[in-house]
Short mmCIF file of C-alpha atoms in Angstrom, two decimals:
data_model
loop_
_atom_site.label_atom_id
_atom_site.label_comp_id
_atom_site.label_asym_id
_atom_site.label_seq_id
_atom_site.Cartn_x
_atom_site.Cartn_y
_atom_site.Cartn_z
CA MET A 1076 -13.08 -7.25 -45.03
CA VAL A 1077 -10.58 -9.90 -44.85
CA TRP A 1078 -9.11 -7.25 -41.70
CA LYS A 1079 -12.30 -6.08 -40.16
CA ARG A 1080 -12.15 -8.02 -36.10
CA PHE A 1081 -15.23 -9.61 -37.48
CA THR A 1082 -14.92 -11.52 -40.66
CA ARG A 1083 -11.28 -11.63 -39.70
CA ILE A 1084 -8.67 -13.80 -42.28
CA PRO A 1085 -5.69 -14.66 -40.22
CA VAL A 1086 -3.91 -16.49 -42.66
CA ILE A 1087 -3.64 -12.88 -44.89
CA ALA A 1088 -4.17 -9.82 -42.60
CA ASP A 1089 -1.03 -11.97 -40.76
CA ASN A 1090 1.23 -11.31 -43.95
CA ILE A 1091 0.99 -8.07 -45.71
CA ALA A 1092 -1.35 -5.03 -43.79
CA ARG A 1093 -4.85 -3.88 -46.01
CA ASP A 1094 -2.83 -0.55 -47.07
CA ARG A 1095 0.27 -2.56 -48.36
CA PHE A 1096 -1.96 -4.86 -50.69
CA PHE A 1097 -4.58 -2.12 -51.74
CA GLN A 1098 -0.81 -0.21 -53.25
CA ILE A 1099 0.30 -3.57 -54.63
CA ARG A 1100 -3.33 -3.89 -56.38
CA SER A 1101 -3.83 -0.74 -57.32
CA ASN A 1102 0.30 -1.00 -59.65
CA LEU A 1103 -0.36 -4.91 -60.63
CA LYS A 1104 0.01 -5.52 -63.91
CA VAL A 1105 -0.42 -8.77 -65.30
CA ILE A 1106 1.00 -8.66 -69.09
CA ASN A 1107 4.51 -7.25 -71.13
CA ASP A 1108 2.77 -5.61 -73.59
CA ASN A 1109 5.38 -5.50 -76.09
CA ASP A 1110 4.57 -9.71 -75.23
CA VAL A 1111 1.75 -8.98 -77.51
CA SER A 1112 1.29 -8.84 -81.55
CA ASP A 1113 -1.06 -5.63 -82.85
CA ASP A 1114 -3.54 -8.68 -83.75
CA SER A 1115 -3.99 -9.82 -80.87
CA LYS A 1116 -4.46 -6.80 -78.98
CA LYS A 1117 -7.37 -5.06 -81.52
CA SER A 1118 -9.37 -9.02 -81.70
CA ASP A 1119 -9.54 -9.39 -77.86
CA LYS A 1120 -11.06 -5.64 -76.14
CA PHE A 1121 -9.92 -7.76 -72.60
CA TRP A 1122 -5.49 -8.69 -73.67
CA LYS A 1123 -3.79 -6.65 -70.77
CA VAL A 1124 -6.03 -9.09 -68.25
CA ARG A 1125 -5.86 -12.84 -70.16
CA PRO A 1126 -3.23 -14.13 -68.48
CA LEU A 1127 -5.25 -13.18 -65.46
CA LEU A 1128 -8.63 -14.22 -66.97
CA SER A 1129 -7.18 -17.28 -68.26
CA LYS A 1130 -5.80 -19.11 -65.34
CA ILE A 1131 -9.16 -18.38 -63.34
CA TRP A 1132 -10.99 -19.85 -66.02
CA GLU A 1133 -8.95 -23.26 -67.36
CA ARG A 1134 -9.88 -23.80 -62.82
CA CYS A 1135 -13.60 -23.37 -63.33
CA LEU A 1136 -13.15 -26.09 -66.12
CA GLN A 1137 -11.92 -28.42 -63.84
CA GLN A 1138 -14.35 -28.64 -61.34
CA GLU A 1139 -16.77 -30.92 -61.78
CA ARG A 1140 -19.65 -30.59 -63.87
CA PRO A 1141 -23.26 -30.83 -61.69
CA ARG A 1142 -26.54 -32.41 -64.06
CA ILE A 1143 -28.11 -28.88 -62.68
CA VAL A 1144 -26.43 -25.74 -63.22
CA SER A 1145 -27.95 -22.46 -64.62
CA ILE A 1146 -26.52 -19.39 -66.46
CA ASP A 1147 -26.84 -15.94 -66.16
CA GLU A 1148 -25.27 -12.52 -66.95
CA GLN A 1149 -23.28 -10.12 -63.66
CA ILE A 1150 -21.57 -7.18 -63.77
CA ILE A 1151 -18.58 -6.91 -62.10
CA PRO A 1152 -18.14 -3.16 -60.70
CA PHE A 1153 -15.59 -1.18 -62.83
CA HIS A 1154 -16.01 2.72 -63.51
CA GLY A 1155 -12.93 3.01 -65.31
CA GLN A 1156 -13.07 4.77 -68.13
CA ILE A 1157 -12.89 1.20 -71.80
CA SER A 1158 -14.99 0.45 -74.36
CA MET A 1159 -16.86 -2.86 -72.61
CA ARG A 1160 -18.56 -0.78 -69.71
CA GLN A 1161 -21.72 -1.83 -69.59
CA TYR A 1162 -25.24 -0.51 -67.32
CA VAL A 1163 -27.31 -3.02 -66.95
CA LYS A 1164 -30.57 -2.01 -64.97
CA GLY A 1165 -32.13 -3.64 -62.26
CA LYS A 1166 -28.43 -5.31 -61.51
CA PRO A 1167 -27.08 -4.30 -57.35
CA ASN A 1168 -24.50 -3.02 -59.27
CA PRO A 1169 -25.03 -1.70 -62.82
CA VAL A 1170 -21.47 -0.58 -63.60
CA GLY A 1171 -18.87 -2.41 -64.71
CA LEU A 1172 -17.97 -4.94 -66.81
CA LYS A 1173 -20.30 -8.00 -68.20
CA VAL A 1174 -19.76 -11.32 -67.63
CA PHE A 1175 -21.71 -14.81 -68.56
CA VAL A 1176 -21.63 -16.97 -66.26
CA MET A 1177 -22.82 -20.81 -66.00
CA CYS A 1178 -22.85 -21.73 -62.67
CA THR A 1179 -24.08 -24.56 -59.99
CA THR A 1180 -26.63 -24.28 -57.76
CA TYR A 1181 -24.86 -23.46 -54.22
CA GLY A 1182 -23.04 -20.46 -57.15
CA LEU A 1183 -19.58 -22.06 -58.14
CA PRO A 1184 -19.29 -20.46 -61.25
CA LEU A 1185 -18.10 -23.26 -64.24
CA ASP A 1186 -17.10 -21.00 -67.09
CA PHE A 1187 -17.91 -17.26 -67.78
CA ILE A 1188 -17.05 -15.45 -71.21
CA PHE A 1189 -16.76 -11.82 -70.81
CA TYR A 1190 -19.16 -9.58 -72.93
CA GLU A 1191 -16.34 -6.99 -74.96
CA GLY A 1192 -19.51 -4.42 -76.95
CA LYS A 1193 -20.54 -4.51 -79.34
CA GLY A 1194 -18.97 -7.44 -81.56
CA THR A 1195 -18.97 -9.82 -79.67
CA ASP A 1196 -18.52 -13.50 -81.15
CA VAL A 1197 -18.84 -16.69 -80.40
CA GLN A 1198 -18.53 -19.57 -82.43
CA SER A 1199 -19.81 -23.65 -81.62
CA PRO A 1200 -20.08 -26.22 -84.44
CA GLU A 1201 -23.71 -25.75 -85.07
CA ASP A 1202 -25.22 -23.28 -87.63
CA THR A 1203 -25.87 -20.29 -84.59
CA SER A 1204 -27.04 -18.11 -88.29
CA ASP A 1205 -30.35 -17.64 -86.91
CA LEU A 1206 -29.28 -17.36 -83.17
CA ASP A 1207 -29.23 -13.66 -81.22
CA LEU A 1208 -25.73 -13.73 -79.07
CA GLY A 1209 -27.36 -14.41 -75.52
CA GLY A 1210 -28.19 -17.73 -78.11
CA LYS A 1211 -24.80 -17.91 -79.15
CA ILE A 1212 -23.43 -17.60 -75.70
CA ALA A 1213 -25.55 -20.14 -73.32
CA LEU A 1214 -24.45 -22.22 -76.24
CA LYS A 1215 -21.03 -21.61 -75.96
CA LEU A 1216 -21.82 -22.70 -72.42
CA SER A 1217 -23.00 -25.43 -72.06
CA ASP A 1218 -20.51 -27.10 -74.86
CA SER A 1219 -18.73 -29.00 -71.32
CA LEU A 1220 -21.84 -30.81 -69.69
CA GLN A 1221 -22.46 -34.18 -69.92
CA PRO A 1222 -25.55 -35.57 -72.11
CA TRP A 1223 -28.77 -35.40 -70.04
CA SER A 1224 -28.11 -32.15 -68.15
CA SER A 1225 -30.34 -29.36 -67.39
CA ILE A 1226 -29.94 -25.81 -67.97
CA TYR A 1227 -31.96 -22.90 -66.14
CA VAL A 1228 -31.57 -19.14 -67.86
CA ASP A 1229 -33.41 -16.28 -67.93
CA ARG A 1230 -35.41 -14.27 -71.73
CA TYR A 1231 -32.06 -12.52 -72.32
CA LEU A 1232 -31.16 -16.51 -73.52
CA THR A 1233 -33.98 -18.38 -73.61
CA SER A 1234 -34.45 -18.96 -77.30
CA GLU A 1235 -37.16 -22.16 -78.89
CA LEU A 1236 -34.24 -22.48 -81.33
CA LEU A 1237 -32.16 -22.86 -78.75
CA PHE A 1238 -33.29 -25.27 -77.06
CA ASP A 1239 -33.81 -27.43 -79.38
CA ILE A 1240 -30.37 -27.16 -80.59
CA LEU A 1241 -29.39 -28.20 -76.46
CA LEU A 1242 -31.69 -31.37 -77.05
CA ASN A 1243 -30.74 -32.11 -79.85
CA ARG A 1244 -26.75 -32.45 -77.59
CA GLU A 1245 -29.54 -34.54 -75.41
CA VAL A 1246 -28.94 -31.11 -72.84
CA PHE A 1247 -32.48 -30.18 -71.43
CA ALA A 1248 -33.51 -26.43 -70.47
CA THR A 1249 -35.71 -24.16 -68.72
CA GLY A 1250 -36.47 -20.10 -68.83
CA THR A 1251 -38.51 -17.62 -69.17
CA LEU A 1252 -39.32 -16.38 -72.02
CA MET A 1253 -40.20 -12.41 -73.53
CA LYS A 1254 -43.65 -12.22 -75.69
CA ASN A 1255 -41.64 -11.44 -79.42
CA LYS A 1256 -39.70 -14.52 -78.72
CA VAL A 1257 -42.89 -16.89 -78.37
CA PRO A 1258 -43.33 -19.24 -81.76
CA LYS A 1259 -46.81 -17.25 -84.09
CA LEU A 1260 -48.61 -20.55 -83.89
CA THR A 1261 -48.29 -21.43 -80.08
CA GLU A 1262 -52.49 -20.73 -78.82
CA LEU A 1263 -51.35 -19.32 -75.66
CA GLN A 1264 -54.84 -17.27 -74.41
CA THR A 1265 -54.19 -13.73 -74.68
CA ASP A 1266 -53.28 -11.74 -70.99
CA ARG A 1267 -56.53 -10.17 -70.66
CA ASP A 1268 -58.02 -14.00 -70.90
CA MET A 1269 -55.55 -14.79 -67.72
CA LYS A 1270 -56.06 -11.93 -65.87
CA ARG A 1271 -59.37 -12.44 -65.73
CA ASN A 1272 -58.93 -16.25 -65.07
CA GLY A 1273 -57.47 -14.76 -62.00
CA ARG A 1274 -54.60 -14.42 -59.55
CA GLY A 1275 -53.68 -18.69 -60.14
CA SER A 1276 -54.15 -18.92 -63.62
CA VAL A 1277 -51.57 -21.06 -66.20
CA ASP A 1278 -52.16 -22.09 -68.90
CA GLN A 1279 -49.83 -24.15 -71.69
CA ILE A 1280 -49.03 -26.06 -74.36
CA VAL A 1281 -47.28 -28.83 -75.95
CA ARG A 1282 -45.68 -28.49 -79.28
CA ASN A 1283 -46.59 -31.03 -82.08
CA ASP A 1284 -43.62 -33.38 -81.39
CA LYS A 1285 -43.93 -33.45 -77.61
CA LYS A 1286 -40.62 -31.77 -77.02
CA MET A 1287 -41.53 -28.85 -75.64
CA LEU A 1288 -44.08 -27.24 -72.82
CA PHE A 1289 -44.94 -23.09 -73.64
CA SER A 1290 -46.78 -21.80 -69.92
CA GLN A 1291 -48.03 -18.86 -68.83
CA MET A 1292 -49.38 -17.79 -65.44
CA VAL A 1293 -51.46 -14.85 -63.89
#
């Protein structure tokens, strides 16, 4: 797009030819393999591009933190033969590298974590032993948020335990919840009753401590 007539960006297109750019990109190497220890190579599957990722990550952390953010997963299209490659059904580009990103309402990235496959480990100050990987990632990405921030997440990340931990940080959260993660004592109407009530029906219940609300709609 940089070199096309209607989307041309002169500061780039006037200084480097398209084919030259792609030739450089195809042969670009950002680290000297001999400078990386064997232990680092084993513990970090992205070690070959870690310097580049670290620079981008540092600039993301310098962005101003707004009060409202969202955390979601996205796929960076990639078809090379590496163990980190994922297939996520329903994504515009389903094959590639999975990355969890915290963004502003305008889509500006504030923080991110690359998924390394089975064994991906994310640490937080709180006890997260009962959290699934999605919850651990959401909690880690929220480390830089100020109190009274609000996070919006999808069902892969949402859980009652995660929201309780965030609330202890004075951070609010809203998200869709998978049916098997709804607390057992939550007496919401059955799917059959909700359908009988008709389209647009809403049922909700507030937890006894008044700190969490569960709702469902048709």
